[in-house]
């Protein structure tokens, strides 16, 4: 399989970006073609063989990655699968690309692989980086229902069939939107503990827009993808979970602002998944109400 890689950057981590590019170049097997997208910022110095695209404005994570996809032709058609990697991540092992090729070759219905994210100093994988409800053992690989945005590989056939990431989301839950569409089309998603991306331990709330966009995009996700009876259930469950977690006053205010925005603004085309897909998600351990 021919692999490509899409990396978006704000241009503020040149050393980390260069280390990531070196780790991609060191992968076993055929060379991986790489596109670095400057998301509203100049791209730092990169090796000559790396393609670059500089966007005049920040399109957000899904928008920037979609531009990277199209740099490989319509829906990434020049390659068979694309790696999406955070610019401050690092592939510590040289066999990750070969493992991806082997996994895709072995299972024609495998559409997306999500890697294990580990802190480079401690080796710890945060619970939120294990994309399933039973997340206590990050070393256990399994079929899952979503994937990690900055540490994954996606068949370009999936993108050609169901479309790319939702640009309007800007940040948060864009991966689940794509995952649900892929699952509804019959593709599968695997979490692979043996495919590792090193990434410093961080809190998602470090982003100023976190609480508003998490809430807005949860509502958009449901409105776009769920059968009508499940929309209020899914949104209601996440409302209760948010209140149980007792966020700070300003965080809760931002969250409710995003929640309201999710109901009052356009969410994009609505394509509710089939009830058969709801059952598949449930059998995989994550019914689409949580």
CSV table of C-alpha atoms in Angstrom, one decimal:
chain,number,residue,atom,x,y,z
A,1,UNK,CA,0.0,0.0,0.0
A,2,UNK,CA,1.1,3.5,-0.8
A,3,UNK,CA,1.0,5.7,2.3
A,4,UNK,CA,0.9,9.5,2.7
A,5,UNK,CA,0.9,11.7,5.8
A,6,UNK,CA,-0.9,14.9,6.6
A,7,UNK,CA,0.4,17.2,9.3
A,8,UNK,CA,-1.1,20.6,10.1
A,9,UNK,CA,0.9,23.2,12.0
A,10,UNK,CA,0.5,26.7,13.4
A,11,UNK,CA,4.2,27.2,12.8
A,12,UNK,CA,5.0,27.5,16.5
A,13,UNK,CA,6.7,24.2,17.1
A,14,UNK,CA,9.4,24.0,14.5
A,15,UNK,CA,11.7,21.6,16.5
A,16,UNK,CA,8.9,19.2,17.3
A,17,UNK,CA,7.7,19.3,13.7
A,18,UNK,CA,11.2,18.5,12.4
A,19,UNK,CA,11.5,15.6,14.8
A,20,UNK,CA,8.2,14.2,13.7
A,21,UNK,CA,9.2,14.5,10.0
A,22,UNK,CA,12.4,12.7,10.8
A,23,UNK,CA,10.5,9.9,12.5
A,24,UNK,CA,8.2,9.5,9.5
A,25,UNK,CA,11.2,9.4,7.1
A,26,UNK,CA,12.7,6.7,9.3
A,27,UNK,CA,9.8,4.3,8.8
A,28,UNK,CA,10.5,0.9,7.3
A,29,UNK,CA,9.3,0.2,3.8
A,30,UNK,CA,8.5,2.5,1.0
A,31,UNK,CA,8.9,6.3,1.6
A,32,UNK,CA,5.8,8.0,2.9
A,33,UNK,CA,4.8,11.1,1.0
A,34,UNK,CA,4.2,14.0,3.4
A,35,UNK,CA,2.2,17.2,3.2
A,36,UNK,CA,2.6,19.9,5.9
A,37,UNK,CA,-0.3,22.4,6.0
A,38,UNK,CA,0.4,25.8,7.5
A,39,UNK,CA,-3.0,26.5,9.1
A,40,UNK,CA,-3.0,30.3,8.8
A,41,UNK,CA,0.7,30.4,9.5
A,42,UNK,CA,4.0,30.0,7.5
A,43,UNK,CA,5.4,26.5,7.4
A,44,UNK,CA,8.8,26.2,9.2
A,45,UNK,CA,11.8,24.9,7.3
A,46,UNK,CA,11.1,21.3,6.2
A,47,UNK,CA,13.2,18.8,4.2
A,48,UNK,CA,13.1,19.3,0.4
A,49,UNK,CA,10.9,16.2,-0.3
A,50,UNK,CA,8.1,17.4,2.0
A,51,UNK,CA,5.2,19.1,0.2
A,52,UNK,CA,3.8,22.3,1.9
A,53,UNK,CA,0.6,24.2,1.7
A,54,UNK,CA,0.2,27.6,3.4
A,55,UNK,CA,-3.3,28.8,4.1
A,56,UNK,CA,-4.1,32.5,4.5
A,57,UNK,CA,-6.3,31.8,7.6
A,58,UNK,CA,-6.8,29.1,10.2
A,59,UNK,CA,-9.4,26.7,8.9
A,60,UNK,CA,-9.5,24.7,12.1
A,61,UNK,CA,-8.3,21.1,12.5
A,62,UNK,CA,-10.8,19.4,10.2
A,63,UNK,CA,-10.5,22.2,7.6
A,64,UNK,CA,-6.7,22.1,7.6
A,65,UNK,CA,-6.6,18.3,7.4
A,66,UNK,CA,-9.1,18.3,4.5
A,67,UNK,CA,-6.8,20.6,2.6
A,68,UNK,CA,-4.0,18.1,3.3
A,69,UNK,CA,-6.1,15.3,1.9
A,70,UNK,CA,-6.8,17.1,-1.3
A,71,UNK,CA,-3.1,17.8,-1.8
A,72,UNK,CA,-2.9,14.1,-2.6
A,73,UNK,CA,-5.5,14.5,-5.3
A,74,UNK,CA,-9.3,14.3,-5.0
A,75,UNK,CA,-10.1,12.5,-1.7
A,76,UNK,CA,-6.3,11.6,-1.5
A,77,UNK,CA,-6.5,9.4,-4.5
A,78,UNK,CA,-2.7,9.4,-5.1
A,79,UNK,CA,-2.2,7.1,-2.0
A,80,UNK,CA,-4.0,4.2,-0.5
A,81,UNK,CA,-4.1,5.5,3.1
A,82,UNK,CA,-3.2,8.6,4.9
A,83,UNK,CA,-1.6,9.1,8.3
A,84,UNK,CA,-2.8,12.1,10.3
A,85,UNK,CA,-0.3,13.1,12.9
A,86,UNK,CA,-0.1,16.0,15.4
A,87,UNK,CA,2.9,18.2,14.7
A,88,UNK,CA,4.2,17.8,18.3
A,89,UNK,CA,3.9,14.0,18.1
A,90,UNK,CA,6.6,11.5,17.2
A,91,UNK,CA,6.6,7.9,15.9
A,92,UNK,CA,9.1,6.2,18.3
A,93,UNK,CA,9.1,2.9,16.4
A,94,UNK,CA,10.2,2.4,12.8
A,95,UNK,CA,7.6,-0.4,12.0
A,96,UNK,CA,4.4,1.6,12.5
A,97,UNK,CA,3.9,2.3,8.7
A,98,UNK,CA,4.5,-1.4,7.9
A,99,UNK,CA,2.1,-2.5,10.6
A,100,UNK,CA,-0.5,-0.2,9.0
A,101,UNK,CA,0.1,-1.7,5.6
A,102,UNK,CA,-0.2,-5.2,7.0
A,103,UNK,CA,-3.4,-4.4,8.9
A,104,UNK,CA,-5.1,-2.8,5.9
A,105,UNK,CA,-4.0,-5.7,3.6
A,106,UNK,CA,-5.2,-8.3,6.0
A,107,UNK,CA,-8.7,-6.8,6.4
A,108,UNK,CA,-10.4,-5.3,3.3
A,109,UNK,CA,-13.1,-3.8,5.5
A,110,UNK,CA,-10.7,-2.1,7.9
A,111,UNK,CA,-11.1,1.6,7.1
A,112,UNK,CA,-9.4,3.4,10.0
A,113,UNK,CA,-6.7,2.6,12.5
A,114,UNK,CA,-6.2,4.6,15.6
A,115,UNK,CA,-2.8,4.6,17.3
A,116,UNK,CA,-2.0,4.5,21.0
A,117,UNK,CA,-0.8,7.9,22.3
A,118,UNK,CA,1.9,7.7,25.0
A,119,UNK,CA,3.7,10.3,26.9
A,120,UNK,CA,7.4,10.3,25.7
A,121,UNK,CA,8.8,10.5,29.3
A,122,UNK,CA,6.5,8.3,31.3
A,123,UNK,CA,5.0,6.0,28.7
A,124,UNK,CA,1.6,6.7,30.2
A,125,UNK,CA,-1.5,6.6,27.9
A,126,UNK,CA,-4.2,9.0,29.2
A,127,UNK,CA,-7.6,7.3,29.6
A,128,UNK,CA,-9.2,9.8,27.2
A,129,UNK,CA,-6.8,8.6,24.5
A,130,UNK,CA,-8.3,5.1,24.6
A,131,UNK,CA,-11.4,5.4,22.3
A,132,UNK,CA,-13.8,3.1,24.1
A,133,UNK,CA,-15.7,3.0,27.3
A,134,UNK,CA,-13.6,0.2,28.8
A,135,UNK,CA,-10.4,2.2,28.8
A,136,UNK,CA,-8.6,0.9,31.8
A,137,UNK,CA,-6.1,-1.2,29.8
A,138,UNK,CA,-4.6,0.9,27.0
A,139,UNK,CA,-2.4,-2.0,26.0
A,140,UNK,CA,-5.4,-4.0,24.7
A,141,UNK,CA,-6.1,-3.6,21.0
A,142,UNK,CA,-9.8,-3.8,19.9
A,143,UNK,CA,-12.4,-2.8,17.5
A,144,UNK,CA,-13.7,0.7,18.4
A,145,UNK,CA,-16.3,3.2,17.2
A,146,UNK,CA,-14.2,6.4,16.9
A,147,UNK,CA,-10.5,7.4,16.6
A,148,UNK,CA,-7.9,9.9,17.7
A,149,UNK,CA,-7.5,12.8,15.4
A,150,UNK,CA,-3.8,13.3,15.5
A,151,UNK,CA,-2.7,9.7,15.6
A,152,UNK,CA,-4.4,7.6,13.0
A,153,UNK,CA,-4.4,6.1,9.5
A,154,UNK,CA,-7.4,6.3,7.2
A,155,UNK,CA,-8.0,4.5,3.9
A,156,UNK,CA,-8.5,7.1,1.2
A,157,UNK,CA,-11.3,4.8,-0.2
A,158,UNK,CA,-13.2,5.7,3.0
A,159,UNK,CA,-12.8,9.4,2.4
A,160,UNK,CA,-13.9,9.0,-1.3
A,161,UNK,CA,-17.0,7.1,-0.2
A,162,UNK,CA,-18.2,9.0,2.8
A,163,UNK,CA,-16.5,12.4,2.5
A,164,UNK,CA,-13.8,14.1,4.6
A,165,UNK,CA,-13.9,15.7,8.0
A,166,UNK,CA,-16.7,18.3,8.7
A,167,UNK,CA,-15.0,21.7,8.2
A,168,UNK,CA,-17.5,23.7,10.2
A,169,UNK,CA,-16.6,21.8,13.4
A,170,UNK,CA,-13.3,23.6,13.5
A,171,UNK,CA,-12.2,21.7,16.7
A,172,UNK,CA,-13.7,18.8,18.6
A,173,UNK,CA,-15.7,15.7,17.6
A,174,UNK,CA,-14.8,15.9,13.9
A,175,UNK,CA,-13.3,12.4,14.2
A,176,UNK,CA,-16.5,10.8,15.6
A,177,UNK,CA,-18.5,12.4,12.8
A,178,UNK,CA,-16.3,10.7,10.2
A,179,UNK,CA,-16.2,7.5,12.2
A,180,UNK,CA,-20.0,7.2,12.4
A,181,UNK,CA,-20.3,7.8,8.6
A,182,UNK,CA,-17.6,5.2,7.9
A,183,UNK,CA,-19.2,2.6,10.2
A,184,UNK,CA,-22.6,3.3,8.6
A,185,UNK,CA,-21.0,2.6,5.2
A,186,UNK,CA,-19.8,-0.8,6.5
A,187,UNK,CA,-16.2,0.0,7.4
A,188,UNK,CA,-14.5,-1.0,10.6
A,189,UNK,CA,-12.2,0.9,13.0
A,190,UNK,CA,-9.3,-0.7,15.0
A,191,UNK,CA,-7.5,0.7,18.1
A,192,UNK,CA,-3.9,-0.7,17.9
A,193,UNK,CA,-1.9,-0.6,21.1
A,194,UNK,CA,1.3,-1.6,19.2
A,195,UNK,CA,1.2,1.4,16.9
A,196,UNK,CA,2.4,4.3,19.1
A,197,UNK,CA,2.6,8.0,18.7
A,198,UNK,CA,4.6,9.8,21.5
A,199,UNK,CA,2.9,13.0,22.6
A,200,UNK,CA,3.3,15.1,25.7
A,201,UNK,CA,0.5,14.6,28.3
A,202,UNK,CA,-1.9,17.6,28.0
A,203,UNK,CA,-5.4,18.6,29.0
A,204,UNK,CA,-7.9,19.3,26.2
A,205,UNK,CA,-9.2,22.3,28.1
A,206,UNK,CA,-6.0,24.1,27.3
A,207,UNK,CA,-7.7,25.4,24.2
A,208,UNK,CA,-9.6,28.6,24.8
A,209,UNK,CA,-12.5,27.5,22.7
A,210,UNK,CA,-12.7,24.0,24.2
A,211,UNK,CA,-15.9,24.2,26.3
A,212,UNK,CA,-18.0,26.0,23.7
A,213,UNK,CA,-17.0,23.9,20.8
A,214,UNK,CA,-17.2,20.6,22.6
A,215,UNK,CA,-20.9,21.4,23.5
A,216,UNK,CA,-21.8,22.9,20.1
A,217,UNK,CA,-20.2,20.0,18.2
A,218,UNK,CA,-21.9,17.4,20.4
A,219,UNK,CA,-25.3,18.7,19.3
A,220,UNK,CA,-24.2,19.0,15.7
A,221,UNK,CA,-22.9,15.5,15.7
A,222,UNK,CA,-26.2,14.2,16.9
A,223,UNK,CA,-28.3,16.3,14.6
A,224,UNK,CA,-26.2,15.3,11.6
A,225,UNK,CA,-25.9,11.5,12.2
A,226,UNK,CA,-28.4,10.0,14.6
A,227,UNK,CA,-31.9,8.7,14.0
A,228,UNK,CA,-34.4,11.3,15.3
A,229,UNK,CA,-35.4,9.4,18.5
A,230,UNK,CA,-31.8,9.1,19.6
A,231,UNK,CA,-30.9,12.8,19.2
A,232,UNK,CA,-32.4,14.1,22.5
A,233,UNK,CA,-31.2,11.0,24.3
A,234,UNK,CA,-27.6,11.4,23.2
A,235,UNK,CA,-27.6,15.2,23.9
A,236,UNK,CA,-29.4,14.7,27.2
A,237,UNK,CA,-26.9,12.2,28.5
A,238,UNK,CA,-24.0,14.5,27.7
A,239,UNK,CA,-25.7,17.4,29.4
A,240,UNK,CA,-26.1,15.3,32.6
A,241,UNK,CA,-22.5,14.1,32.4
A,242,UNK,CA,-21.3,17.7,32.1
A,243,UNK,CA,-23.2,18.8,35.1
A,244,UNK,CA,-21.9,15.8,37.1
A,245,UNK,CA,-18.3,16.7,36.3
A,246,UNK,CA,-19.0,20.1,38.0
A,247,UNK,CA,-17.0,22.4,35.7
A,248,UNK,CA,-16.1,25.9,36.8
A,249,UNK,CA,-18.6,28.8,36.4
A,250,UNK,CA,-16.9,30.3,33.4
A,251,UNK,CA,-16.5,26.9,31.8
A,252,UNK,CA,-20.1,26.0,32.3
A,253,UNK,CA,-21.2,29.3,30.9
A,254,UNK,CA,-19.1,28.7,27.8
A,255,UNK,CA,-20.5,25.1,27.6
A,256,UNK,CA,-24.1,26.3,27.7
A,257,UNK,CA,-23.4,29.0,25.1
A,258,UNK,CA,-22.0,26.3,22.8
A,259,UNK,CA,-25.0,24.0,23.6
A,260,UNK,CA,-27.4,26.7,22.6
A,261,UNK,CA,-25.4,27.4,19.4
A,262,UNK,CA,-25.5,23.7,18.5
A,263,UNK,CA,-29.3,23.9,18.3
A,264,UNK,CA,-29.7,27.3,16.7
A,265,UNK,CA,-27.1,27.2,13.9
A,266,UNK,CA,-26.8,25.1,10.7
A,267,UNK,CA,-25.1,21.7,11.4
A,268,UNK,CA,-24.5,20.7,7.7
A,269,UNK,CA,-26.3,17.9,5.8
A,270,UNK,CA,-28.3,15.5,7.9
A,271,UNK,CA,-27.7,11.8,7.0
A,272,UNK,CA,-29.0,9.7,9.9
A,273,UNK,CA,-27.3,6.4,10.3
A,274,UNK,CA,-29.3,3.2,9.8
A,275,UNK,CA,-30.7,1.3,12.8
A,276,UNK,CA,-28.4,-1.5,11.8
A,277,UNK,CA,-25.5,0.7,12.4
A,278,UNK,CA,-26.9,1.7,15.8
A,279,UNK,CA,-26.9,-2.0,16.7
A,280,UNK,CA,-23.3,-2.4,15.4
A,281,UNK,CA,-22.1,0.4,17.6
A,282,UNK,CA,-23.9,-1.2,20.6
A,283,UNK,CA,-22.3,-4.6,19.9
A,284,UNK,CA,-18.9,-2.8,19.7
A,285,UNK,CA,-19.5,-1.6,23.2
A,286,UNK,CA,-20.5,2.0,22.6
A,287,UNK,CA,-24.2,2.6,21.8
A,288,UNK,CA,-24.6,6.0,20.2
A,289,UNK,CA,-26.3,7.6,23.3
A,290,UNK,CA,-23.0,8.2,25.2
